[in-house]
PDB file of C-alpha atoms in Angstrom:
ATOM      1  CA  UNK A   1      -9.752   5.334  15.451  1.00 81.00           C
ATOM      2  CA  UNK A   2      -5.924   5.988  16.277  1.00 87.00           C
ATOM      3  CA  UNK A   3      -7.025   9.419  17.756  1.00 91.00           C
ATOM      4  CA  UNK A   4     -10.188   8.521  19.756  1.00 92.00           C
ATOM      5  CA  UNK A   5      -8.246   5.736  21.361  1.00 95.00           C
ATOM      6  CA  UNK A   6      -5.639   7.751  22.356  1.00 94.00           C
ATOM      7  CA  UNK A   7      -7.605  10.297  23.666  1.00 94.00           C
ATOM      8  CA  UNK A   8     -10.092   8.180  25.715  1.00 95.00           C
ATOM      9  CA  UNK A   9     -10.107   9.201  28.920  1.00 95.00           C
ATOM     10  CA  UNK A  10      -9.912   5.523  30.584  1.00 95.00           C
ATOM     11  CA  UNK A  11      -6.755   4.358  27.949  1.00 96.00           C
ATOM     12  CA  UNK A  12      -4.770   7.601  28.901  1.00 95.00           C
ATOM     13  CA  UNK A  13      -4.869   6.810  32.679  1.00 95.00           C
ATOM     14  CA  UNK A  14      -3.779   3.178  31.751  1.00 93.00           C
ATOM     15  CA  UNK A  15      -1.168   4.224  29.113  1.00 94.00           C
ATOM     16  CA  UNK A  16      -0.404   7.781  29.187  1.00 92.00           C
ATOM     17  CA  UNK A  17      -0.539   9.746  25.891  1.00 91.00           C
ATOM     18  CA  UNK A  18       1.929   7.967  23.888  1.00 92.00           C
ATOM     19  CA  UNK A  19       0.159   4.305  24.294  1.00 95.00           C
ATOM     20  CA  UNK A  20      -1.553   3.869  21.915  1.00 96.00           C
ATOM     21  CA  UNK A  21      -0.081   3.593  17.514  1.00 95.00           C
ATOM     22  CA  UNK A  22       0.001   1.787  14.874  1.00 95.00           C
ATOM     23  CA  UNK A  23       3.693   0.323  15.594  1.00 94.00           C
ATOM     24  CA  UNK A  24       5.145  -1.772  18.140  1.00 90.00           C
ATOM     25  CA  UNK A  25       7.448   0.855  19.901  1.00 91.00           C
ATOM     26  CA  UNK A  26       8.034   1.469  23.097  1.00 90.00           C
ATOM     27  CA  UNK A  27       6.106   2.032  25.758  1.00 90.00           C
ATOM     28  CA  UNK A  28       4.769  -1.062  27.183  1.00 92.00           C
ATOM     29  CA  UNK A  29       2.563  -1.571  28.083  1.00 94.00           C
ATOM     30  CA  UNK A  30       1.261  -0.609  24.684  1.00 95.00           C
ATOM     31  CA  UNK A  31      -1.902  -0.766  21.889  1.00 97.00           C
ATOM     32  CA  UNK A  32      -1.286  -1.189  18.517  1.00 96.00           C
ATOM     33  CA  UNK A  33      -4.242  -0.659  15.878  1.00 96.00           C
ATOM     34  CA  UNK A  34      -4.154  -2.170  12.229  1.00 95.00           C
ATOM     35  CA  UNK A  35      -6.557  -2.315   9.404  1.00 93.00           C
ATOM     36  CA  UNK A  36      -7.411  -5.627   8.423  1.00 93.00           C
ATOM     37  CA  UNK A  37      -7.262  -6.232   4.500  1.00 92.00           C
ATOM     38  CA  UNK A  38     -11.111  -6.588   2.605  1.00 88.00           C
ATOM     39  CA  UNK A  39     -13.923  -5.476   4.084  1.00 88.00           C
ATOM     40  CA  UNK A  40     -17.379  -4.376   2.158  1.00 91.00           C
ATOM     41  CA  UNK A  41     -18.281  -1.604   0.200  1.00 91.00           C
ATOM     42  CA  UNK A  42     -21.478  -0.537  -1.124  1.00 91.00           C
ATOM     43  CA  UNK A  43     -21.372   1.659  -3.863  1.00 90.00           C
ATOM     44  CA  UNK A  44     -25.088   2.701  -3.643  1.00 90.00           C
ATOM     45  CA  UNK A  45     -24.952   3.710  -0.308  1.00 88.00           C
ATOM     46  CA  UNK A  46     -21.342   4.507   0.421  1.00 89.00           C
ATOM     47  CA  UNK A  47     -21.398   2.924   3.552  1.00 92.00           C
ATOM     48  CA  UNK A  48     -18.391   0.300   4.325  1.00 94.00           C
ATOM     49  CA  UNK A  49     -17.445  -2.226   6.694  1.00 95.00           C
ATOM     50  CA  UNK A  50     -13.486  -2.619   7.771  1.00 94.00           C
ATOM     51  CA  UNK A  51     -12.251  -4.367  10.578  1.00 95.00           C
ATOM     52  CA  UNK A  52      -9.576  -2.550  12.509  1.00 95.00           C
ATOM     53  CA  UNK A  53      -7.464  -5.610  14.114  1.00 96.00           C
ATOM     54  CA  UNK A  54      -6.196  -4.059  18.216  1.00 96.00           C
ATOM     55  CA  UNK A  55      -3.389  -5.525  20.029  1.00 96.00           C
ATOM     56  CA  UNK A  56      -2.155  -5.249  23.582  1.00 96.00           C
ATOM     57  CA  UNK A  57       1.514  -5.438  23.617  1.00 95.00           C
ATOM     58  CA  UNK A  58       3.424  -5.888  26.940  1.00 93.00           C
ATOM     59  CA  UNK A  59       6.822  -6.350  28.204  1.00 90.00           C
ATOM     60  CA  UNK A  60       8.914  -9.205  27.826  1.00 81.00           C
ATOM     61  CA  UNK A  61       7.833 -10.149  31.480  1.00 80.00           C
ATOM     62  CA  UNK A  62       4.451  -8.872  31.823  1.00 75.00           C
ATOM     63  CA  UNK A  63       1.392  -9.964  32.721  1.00 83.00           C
ATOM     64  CA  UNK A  64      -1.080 -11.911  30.241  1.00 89.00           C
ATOM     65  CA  UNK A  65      -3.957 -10.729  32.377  1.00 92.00           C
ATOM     66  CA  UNK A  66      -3.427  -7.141  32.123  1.00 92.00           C
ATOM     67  CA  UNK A  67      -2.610  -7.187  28.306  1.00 94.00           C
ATOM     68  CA  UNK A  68      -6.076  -8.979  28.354  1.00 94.00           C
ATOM     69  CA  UNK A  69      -7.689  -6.065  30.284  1.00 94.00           C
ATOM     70  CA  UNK A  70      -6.332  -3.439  28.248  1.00 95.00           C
ATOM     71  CA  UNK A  71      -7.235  -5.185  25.209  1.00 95.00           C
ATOM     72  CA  UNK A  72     -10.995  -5.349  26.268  1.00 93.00           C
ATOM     73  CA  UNK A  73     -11.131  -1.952  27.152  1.00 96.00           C
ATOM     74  CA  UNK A  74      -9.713  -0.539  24.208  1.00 96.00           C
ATOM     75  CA  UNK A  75     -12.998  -2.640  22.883  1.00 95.00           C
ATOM     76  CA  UNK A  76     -14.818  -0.772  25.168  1.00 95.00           C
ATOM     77  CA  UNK A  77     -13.538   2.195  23.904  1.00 96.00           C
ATOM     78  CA  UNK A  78     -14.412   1.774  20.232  1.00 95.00           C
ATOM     79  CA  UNK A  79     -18.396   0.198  20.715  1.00 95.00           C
ATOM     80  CA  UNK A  80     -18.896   3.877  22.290  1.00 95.00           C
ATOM     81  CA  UNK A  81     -18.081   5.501  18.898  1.00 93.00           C
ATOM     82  CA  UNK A  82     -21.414   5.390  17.335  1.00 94.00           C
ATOM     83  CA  UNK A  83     -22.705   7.481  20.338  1.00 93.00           C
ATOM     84  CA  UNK A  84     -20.021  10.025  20.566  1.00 91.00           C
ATOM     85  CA  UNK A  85     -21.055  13.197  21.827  1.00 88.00           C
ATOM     86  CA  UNK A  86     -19.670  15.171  19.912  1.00 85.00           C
ATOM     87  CA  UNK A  87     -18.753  13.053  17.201  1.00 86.00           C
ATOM     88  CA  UNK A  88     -15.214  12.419  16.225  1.00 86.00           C
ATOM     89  CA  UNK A  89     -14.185  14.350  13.054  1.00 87.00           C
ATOM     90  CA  UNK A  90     -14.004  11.815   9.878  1.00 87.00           C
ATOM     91  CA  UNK A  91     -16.711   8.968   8.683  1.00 89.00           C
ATOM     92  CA  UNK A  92     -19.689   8.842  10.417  1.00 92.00           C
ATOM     93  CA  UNK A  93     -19.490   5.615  12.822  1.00 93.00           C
ATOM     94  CA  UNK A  94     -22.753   3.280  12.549  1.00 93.00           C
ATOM     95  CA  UNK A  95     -21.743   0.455  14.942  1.00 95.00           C
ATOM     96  CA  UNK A  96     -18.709  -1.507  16.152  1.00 95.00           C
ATOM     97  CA  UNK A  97     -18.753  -5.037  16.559  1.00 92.00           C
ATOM     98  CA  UNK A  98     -16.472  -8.057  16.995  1.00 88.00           C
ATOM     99  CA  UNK A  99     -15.178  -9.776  13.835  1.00 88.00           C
ATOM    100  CA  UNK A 100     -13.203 -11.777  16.228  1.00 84.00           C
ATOM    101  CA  UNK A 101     -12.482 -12.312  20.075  1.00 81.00           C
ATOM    102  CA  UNK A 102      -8.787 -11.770  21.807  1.00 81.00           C
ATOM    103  CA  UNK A 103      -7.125 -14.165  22.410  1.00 92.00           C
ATOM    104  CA  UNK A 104      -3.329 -14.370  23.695  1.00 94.00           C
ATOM    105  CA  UNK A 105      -0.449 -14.724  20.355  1.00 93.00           C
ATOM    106  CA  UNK A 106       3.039 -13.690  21.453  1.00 92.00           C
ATOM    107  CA  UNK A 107       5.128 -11.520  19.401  1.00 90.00           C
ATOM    108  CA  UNK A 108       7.641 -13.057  16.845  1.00 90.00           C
ATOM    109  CA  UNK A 109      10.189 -11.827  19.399  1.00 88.00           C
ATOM    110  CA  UNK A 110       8.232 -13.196  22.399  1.00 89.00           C
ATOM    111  CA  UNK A 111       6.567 -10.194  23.631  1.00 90.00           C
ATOM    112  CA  UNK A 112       3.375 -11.097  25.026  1.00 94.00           C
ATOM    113  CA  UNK A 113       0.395  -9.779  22.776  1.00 94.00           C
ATOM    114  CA  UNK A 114      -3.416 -10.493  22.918  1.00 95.00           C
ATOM    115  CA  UNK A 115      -5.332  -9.887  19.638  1.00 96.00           C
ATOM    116  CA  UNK A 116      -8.976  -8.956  18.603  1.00 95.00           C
ATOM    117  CA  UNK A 117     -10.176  -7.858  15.579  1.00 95.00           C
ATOM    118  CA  UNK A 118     -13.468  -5.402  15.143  1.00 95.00           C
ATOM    119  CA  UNK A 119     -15.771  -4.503  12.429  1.00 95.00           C
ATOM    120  CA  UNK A 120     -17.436  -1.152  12.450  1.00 95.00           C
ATOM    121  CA  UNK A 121     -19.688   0.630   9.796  1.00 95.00           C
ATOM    122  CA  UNK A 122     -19.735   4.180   8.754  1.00 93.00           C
ATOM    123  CA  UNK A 123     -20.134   5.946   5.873  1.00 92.00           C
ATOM    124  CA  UNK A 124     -18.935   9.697   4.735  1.00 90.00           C
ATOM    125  CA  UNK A 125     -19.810  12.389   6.681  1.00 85.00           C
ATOM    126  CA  UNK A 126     -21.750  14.598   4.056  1.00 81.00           C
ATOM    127  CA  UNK A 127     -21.028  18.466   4.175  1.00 72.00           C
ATOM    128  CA  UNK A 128     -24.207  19.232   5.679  1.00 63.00           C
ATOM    129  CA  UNK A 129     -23.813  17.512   8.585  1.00 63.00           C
ATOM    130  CA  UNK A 130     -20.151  18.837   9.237  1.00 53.00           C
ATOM    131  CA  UNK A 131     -21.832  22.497   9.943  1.00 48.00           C
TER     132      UNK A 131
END
């Protein structure tokens, strides 16, 4: 997920190539992506459901209206995984979906921050379909 957010073409004009981790570091504007804890597996099937938690982080004086931008386009960004052409290396992406809508929750230290949380579905990618 890290990767194909930092490589989408729309995120890299808004936040260069180092925008997008999984720490709060400079530079801000910034995204930060998480796993969220749980999730389902199915044993029979192999196929799982996580939900990746995203966060726009902005300076100490930004604006709450482009953190909320850049937090819906980084949505954006992920719902177009399941028809990636080529597909990312890694599990095979079924569908991405919210688990939970943004909304704006500053920092500990302040820093403005709006939150969303995803689920997507995928499974292994089996051998024969990595040829």
């Amino acid at each position: 997920m890290l990767d194909w957010l930092a490589a989408h073409p729309a995120l890299l004009a808004e936040l260069g190539p180092d925008g997008v981790g999984a720490y709060s570091i400079p530079p801000y504007p910034r995204l930060r992506v998480t796993d969220v804890p749980g999730g389902i597996e199915n044993y029979d099937t192999a196929r799982v459901k996580v939900r990746i938690q995203i966060e726009a982080l902005g300076e100490m004086d930004g604006s709450k209206a482009a953190l909320r931008r850049l937090l819906y386009l980084a949505v954006g960004a992920l719902k177009e995984l399941p028809r990636a052409d080529p597909p990312p290396p890694g599990p095979v992406i079924g569908s991405v979906g919210p688990a939970q809508g943004g909304g704006f929750l500053p920092e500990a230290d302040k820093r403005p921050r709006y939150v969303a949380k995803v689920t997507v579905s995928c499974r292994p990618r089996w051998s024969a379909e990595s040829a």
